[in-house]
PDB file of C-alpha atoms in Angstrom:
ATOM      1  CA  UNK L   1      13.054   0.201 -16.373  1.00 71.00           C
ATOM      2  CA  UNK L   2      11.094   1.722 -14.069  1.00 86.00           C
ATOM      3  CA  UNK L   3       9.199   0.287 -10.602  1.00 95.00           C
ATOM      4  CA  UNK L   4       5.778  -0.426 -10.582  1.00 97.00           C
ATOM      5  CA  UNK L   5       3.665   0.640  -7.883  1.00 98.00           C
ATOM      6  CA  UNK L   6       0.074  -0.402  -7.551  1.00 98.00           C
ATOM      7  CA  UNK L   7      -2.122   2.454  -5.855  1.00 98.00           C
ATOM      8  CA  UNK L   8      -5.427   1.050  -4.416  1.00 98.00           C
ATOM      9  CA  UNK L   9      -7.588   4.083  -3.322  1.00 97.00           C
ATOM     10  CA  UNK L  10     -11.314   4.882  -3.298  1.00 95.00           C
ATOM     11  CA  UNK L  11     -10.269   8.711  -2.669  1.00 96.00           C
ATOM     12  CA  UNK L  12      -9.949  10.499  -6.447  1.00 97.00           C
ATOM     13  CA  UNK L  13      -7.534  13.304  -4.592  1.00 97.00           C
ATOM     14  CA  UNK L  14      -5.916  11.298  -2.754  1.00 97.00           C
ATOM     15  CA  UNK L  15      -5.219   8.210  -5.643  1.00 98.00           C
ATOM     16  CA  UNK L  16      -4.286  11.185  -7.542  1.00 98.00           C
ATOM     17  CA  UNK L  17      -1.780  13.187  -5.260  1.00 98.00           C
ATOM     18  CA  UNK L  18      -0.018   9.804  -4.281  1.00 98.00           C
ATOM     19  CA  UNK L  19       0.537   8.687  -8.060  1.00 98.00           C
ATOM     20  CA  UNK L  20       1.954  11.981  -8.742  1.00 97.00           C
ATOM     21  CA  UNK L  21       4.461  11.724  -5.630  1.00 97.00           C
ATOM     22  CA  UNK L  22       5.575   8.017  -6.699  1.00 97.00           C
ATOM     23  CA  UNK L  23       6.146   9.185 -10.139  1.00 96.00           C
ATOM     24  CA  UNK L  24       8.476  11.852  -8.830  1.00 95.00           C
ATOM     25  CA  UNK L  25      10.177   8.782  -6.838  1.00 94.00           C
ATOM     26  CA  UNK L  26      10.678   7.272 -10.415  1.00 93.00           C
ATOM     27  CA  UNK L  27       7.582   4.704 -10.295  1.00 96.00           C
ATOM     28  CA  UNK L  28       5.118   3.845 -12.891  1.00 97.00           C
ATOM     29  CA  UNK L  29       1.569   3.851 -11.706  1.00 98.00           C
ATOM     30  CA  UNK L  30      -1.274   1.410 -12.071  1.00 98.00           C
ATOM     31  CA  UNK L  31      -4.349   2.732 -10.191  1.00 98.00           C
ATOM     32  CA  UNK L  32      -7.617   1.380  -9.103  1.00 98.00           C
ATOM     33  CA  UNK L  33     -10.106   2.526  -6.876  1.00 96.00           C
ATOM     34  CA  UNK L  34     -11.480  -0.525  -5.585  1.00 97.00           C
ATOM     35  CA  UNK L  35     -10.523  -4.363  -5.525  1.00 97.00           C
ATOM     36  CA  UNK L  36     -12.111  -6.158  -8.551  1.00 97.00           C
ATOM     37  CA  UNK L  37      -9.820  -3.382 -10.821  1.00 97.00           C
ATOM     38  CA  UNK L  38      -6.776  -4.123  -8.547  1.00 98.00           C
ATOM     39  CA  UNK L  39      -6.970  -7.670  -9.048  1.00 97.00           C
ATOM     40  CA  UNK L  40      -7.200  -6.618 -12.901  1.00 97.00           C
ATOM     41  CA  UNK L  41      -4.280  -4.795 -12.858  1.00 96.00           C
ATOM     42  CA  UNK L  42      -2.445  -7.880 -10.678  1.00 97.00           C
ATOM     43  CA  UNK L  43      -3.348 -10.642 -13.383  1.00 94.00           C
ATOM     44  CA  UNK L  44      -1.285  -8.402 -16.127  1.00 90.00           C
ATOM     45  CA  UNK L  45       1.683  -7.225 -14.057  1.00 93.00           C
ATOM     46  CA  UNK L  46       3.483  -7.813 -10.730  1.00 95.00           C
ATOM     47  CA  UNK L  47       3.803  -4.158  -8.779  1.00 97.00           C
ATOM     48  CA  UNK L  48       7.383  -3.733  -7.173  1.00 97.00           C
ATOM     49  CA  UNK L  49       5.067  -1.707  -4.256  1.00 98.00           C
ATOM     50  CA  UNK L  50       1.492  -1.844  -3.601  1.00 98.00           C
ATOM     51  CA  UNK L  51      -0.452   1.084  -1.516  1.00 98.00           C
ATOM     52  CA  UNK L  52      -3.946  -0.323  -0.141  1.00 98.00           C
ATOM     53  CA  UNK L  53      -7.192   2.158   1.509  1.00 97.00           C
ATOM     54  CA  UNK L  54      -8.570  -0.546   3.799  1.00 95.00           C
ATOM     55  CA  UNK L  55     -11.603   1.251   3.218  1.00 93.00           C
ATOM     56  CA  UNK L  56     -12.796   0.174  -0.504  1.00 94.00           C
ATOM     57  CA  UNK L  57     -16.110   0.313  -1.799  1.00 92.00           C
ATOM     58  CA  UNK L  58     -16.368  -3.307  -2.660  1.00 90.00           C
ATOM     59  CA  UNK L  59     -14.274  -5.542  -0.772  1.00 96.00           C
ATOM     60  CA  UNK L  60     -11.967  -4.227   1.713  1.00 96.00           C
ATOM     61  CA  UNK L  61      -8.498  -3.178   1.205  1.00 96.00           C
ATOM     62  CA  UNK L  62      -7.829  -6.588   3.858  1.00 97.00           C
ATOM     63  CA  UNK L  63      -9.133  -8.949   1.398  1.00 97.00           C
ATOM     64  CA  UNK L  64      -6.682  -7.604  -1.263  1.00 98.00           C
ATOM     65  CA  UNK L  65      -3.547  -7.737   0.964  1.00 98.00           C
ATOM     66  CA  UNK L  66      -4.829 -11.436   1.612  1.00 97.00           C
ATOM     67  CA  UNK L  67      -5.265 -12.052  -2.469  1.00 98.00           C
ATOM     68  CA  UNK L  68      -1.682 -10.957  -2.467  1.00 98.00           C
ATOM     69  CA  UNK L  69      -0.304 -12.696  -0.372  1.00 97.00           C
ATOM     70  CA  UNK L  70      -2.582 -16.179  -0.787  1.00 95.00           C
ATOM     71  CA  UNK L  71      -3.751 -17.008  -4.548  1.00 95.00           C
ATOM     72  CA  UNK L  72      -1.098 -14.697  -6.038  1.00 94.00           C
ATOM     73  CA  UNK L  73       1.919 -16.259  -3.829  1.00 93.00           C
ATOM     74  CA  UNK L  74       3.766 -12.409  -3.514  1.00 94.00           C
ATOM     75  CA  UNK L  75       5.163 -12.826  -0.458  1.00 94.00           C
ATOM     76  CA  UNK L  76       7.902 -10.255  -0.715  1.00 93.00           C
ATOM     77  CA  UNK L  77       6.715  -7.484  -2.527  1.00 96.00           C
ATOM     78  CA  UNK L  78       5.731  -4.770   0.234  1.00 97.00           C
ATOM     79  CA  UNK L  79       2.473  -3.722   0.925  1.00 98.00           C
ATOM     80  CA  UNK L  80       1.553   0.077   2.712  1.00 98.00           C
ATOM     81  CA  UNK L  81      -1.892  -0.038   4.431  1.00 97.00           C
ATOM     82  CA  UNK L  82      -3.584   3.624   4.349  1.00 97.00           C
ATOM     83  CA  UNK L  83      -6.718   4.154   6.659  1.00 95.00           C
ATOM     84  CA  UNK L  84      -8.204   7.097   9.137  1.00 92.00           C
ATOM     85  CA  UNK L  85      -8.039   4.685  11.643  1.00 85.00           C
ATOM     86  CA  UNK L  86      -5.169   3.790  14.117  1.00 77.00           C
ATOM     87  CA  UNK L  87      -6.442   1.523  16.270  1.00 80.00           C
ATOM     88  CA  UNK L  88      -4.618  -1.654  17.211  1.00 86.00           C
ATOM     89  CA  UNK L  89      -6.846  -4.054  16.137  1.00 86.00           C
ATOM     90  CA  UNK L  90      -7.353  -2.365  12.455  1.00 89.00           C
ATOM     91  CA  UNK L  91      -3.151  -2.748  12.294  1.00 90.00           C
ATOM     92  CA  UNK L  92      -3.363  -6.282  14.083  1.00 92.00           C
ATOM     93  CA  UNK L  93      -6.065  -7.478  11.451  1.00 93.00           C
ATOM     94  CA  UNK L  94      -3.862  -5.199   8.692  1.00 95.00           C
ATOM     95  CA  UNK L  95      -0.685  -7.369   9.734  1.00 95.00           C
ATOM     96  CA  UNK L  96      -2.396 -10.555   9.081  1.00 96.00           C
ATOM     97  CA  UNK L  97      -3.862 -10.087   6.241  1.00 96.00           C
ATOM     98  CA  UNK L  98      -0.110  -9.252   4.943  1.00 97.00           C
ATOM     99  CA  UNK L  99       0.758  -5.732   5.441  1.00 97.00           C
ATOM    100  CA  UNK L 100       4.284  -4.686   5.820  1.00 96.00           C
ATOM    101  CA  UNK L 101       3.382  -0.874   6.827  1.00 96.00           C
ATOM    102  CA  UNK L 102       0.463   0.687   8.036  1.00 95.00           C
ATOM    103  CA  UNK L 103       0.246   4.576   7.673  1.00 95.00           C
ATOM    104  CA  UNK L 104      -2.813   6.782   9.349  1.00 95.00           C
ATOM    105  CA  UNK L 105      -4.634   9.040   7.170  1.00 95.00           C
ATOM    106  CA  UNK L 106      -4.450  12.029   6.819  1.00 95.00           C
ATOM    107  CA  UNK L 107      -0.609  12.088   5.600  1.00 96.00           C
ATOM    108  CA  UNK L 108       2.140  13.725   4.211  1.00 96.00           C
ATOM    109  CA  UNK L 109       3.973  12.901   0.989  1.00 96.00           C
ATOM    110  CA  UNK L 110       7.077  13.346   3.206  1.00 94.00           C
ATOM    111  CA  UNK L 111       5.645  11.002   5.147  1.00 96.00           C
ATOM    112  CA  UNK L 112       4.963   8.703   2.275  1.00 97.00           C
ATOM    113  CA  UNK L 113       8.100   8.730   1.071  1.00 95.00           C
ATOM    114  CA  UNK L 114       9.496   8.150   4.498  1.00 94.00           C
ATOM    115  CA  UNK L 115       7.638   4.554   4.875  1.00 95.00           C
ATOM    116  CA  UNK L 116       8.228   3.622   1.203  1.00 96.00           C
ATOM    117  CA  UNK L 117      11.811   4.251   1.424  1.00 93.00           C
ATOM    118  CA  UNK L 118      11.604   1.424   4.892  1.00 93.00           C
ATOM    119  CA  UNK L 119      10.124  -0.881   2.987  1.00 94.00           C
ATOM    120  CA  UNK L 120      11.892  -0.881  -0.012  1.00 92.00           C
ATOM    121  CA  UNK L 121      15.104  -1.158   2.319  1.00 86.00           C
ATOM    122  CA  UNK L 122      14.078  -3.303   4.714  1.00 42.00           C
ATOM    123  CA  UNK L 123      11.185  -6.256   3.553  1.00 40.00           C
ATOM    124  CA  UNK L 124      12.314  -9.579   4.006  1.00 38.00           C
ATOM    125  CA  UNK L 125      10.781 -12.395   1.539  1.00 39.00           C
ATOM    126  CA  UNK L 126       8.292 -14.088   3.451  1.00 39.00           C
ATOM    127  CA  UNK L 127       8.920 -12.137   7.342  1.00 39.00           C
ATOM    128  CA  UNK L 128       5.675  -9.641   7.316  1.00 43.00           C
ATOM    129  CA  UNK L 129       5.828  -6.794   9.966  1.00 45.00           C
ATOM    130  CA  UNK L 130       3.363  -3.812  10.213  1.00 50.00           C
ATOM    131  CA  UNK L 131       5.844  -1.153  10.960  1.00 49.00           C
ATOM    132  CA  UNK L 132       4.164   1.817  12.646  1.00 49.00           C
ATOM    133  CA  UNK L 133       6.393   5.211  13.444  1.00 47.00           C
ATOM    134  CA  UNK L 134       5.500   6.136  16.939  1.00 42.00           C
ATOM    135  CA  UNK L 135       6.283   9.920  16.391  1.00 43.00           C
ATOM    136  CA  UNK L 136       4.759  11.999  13.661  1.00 45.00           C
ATOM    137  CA  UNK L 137       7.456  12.330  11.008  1.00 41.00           C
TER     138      UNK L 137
END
């Protein structure tokens, strides 16, 4: 049986390129491109992996890493942050919503793969960390 992974991204290309990468990582997709059909896709199935945009058209990516972690009780399944933004606050605020990883856009696949492969390894059940790679990868 194959992972889930839940792709949350307002960007057709870019919701696109990433589905195609985590199906060559042997994940099914779900896709939405904007909270109301993530939550959707959340009240049918529990993701293994969920990618957020913070940047949604409706309500923000934030809001759906709180959902998550709140009213739906996942605690430990990891959540990756995307956004063109780096600055601390954004990955502060990203943290405590319930982010585990917070990646600046644009990025690699390489790079995507490198952050999905840390937190597959290394979430902990209920210990959230924004992990942030200092150095390009």
């Amino acid at each position: 049986m194959k992972r889930l992974a839940l792709i949350v991204e307002d960007d057709p290309a870019l919701q696109r390129a990433m589905g195609l990468h985590l199906e060559q990582m042997h994940f099914e997709i779900a896709a939405a491109h904007h909270y109301e059909a993530a939550v959707d896709h959340l009240a049918d199935r529990r993701p293994h992996l969920v990618c957020v945009g913070l940047e949604l058209p409706t309500k923000s990516g934030y809001e759906l890493c709180e959902y998550i972690r709140g009213p739906l009780g996942l605690k430990s399944v990891p959540i990756l942050v995307t956004s063109h933004s780096s600055f601390a606050g954004e990955m502060a605020s990203a943290e405590e919503a319930g982010a585990n990883a917070f990646l600046k856009k644009p990025f690699t696949m390489l790079q995507l793969t490198k952050y999905i492969d840390v937190l597959l390894g290394a979430t902990r059940p209920s210990t959230p960390y924004v992990r942030r790679l200092q150095r390009p990868l």
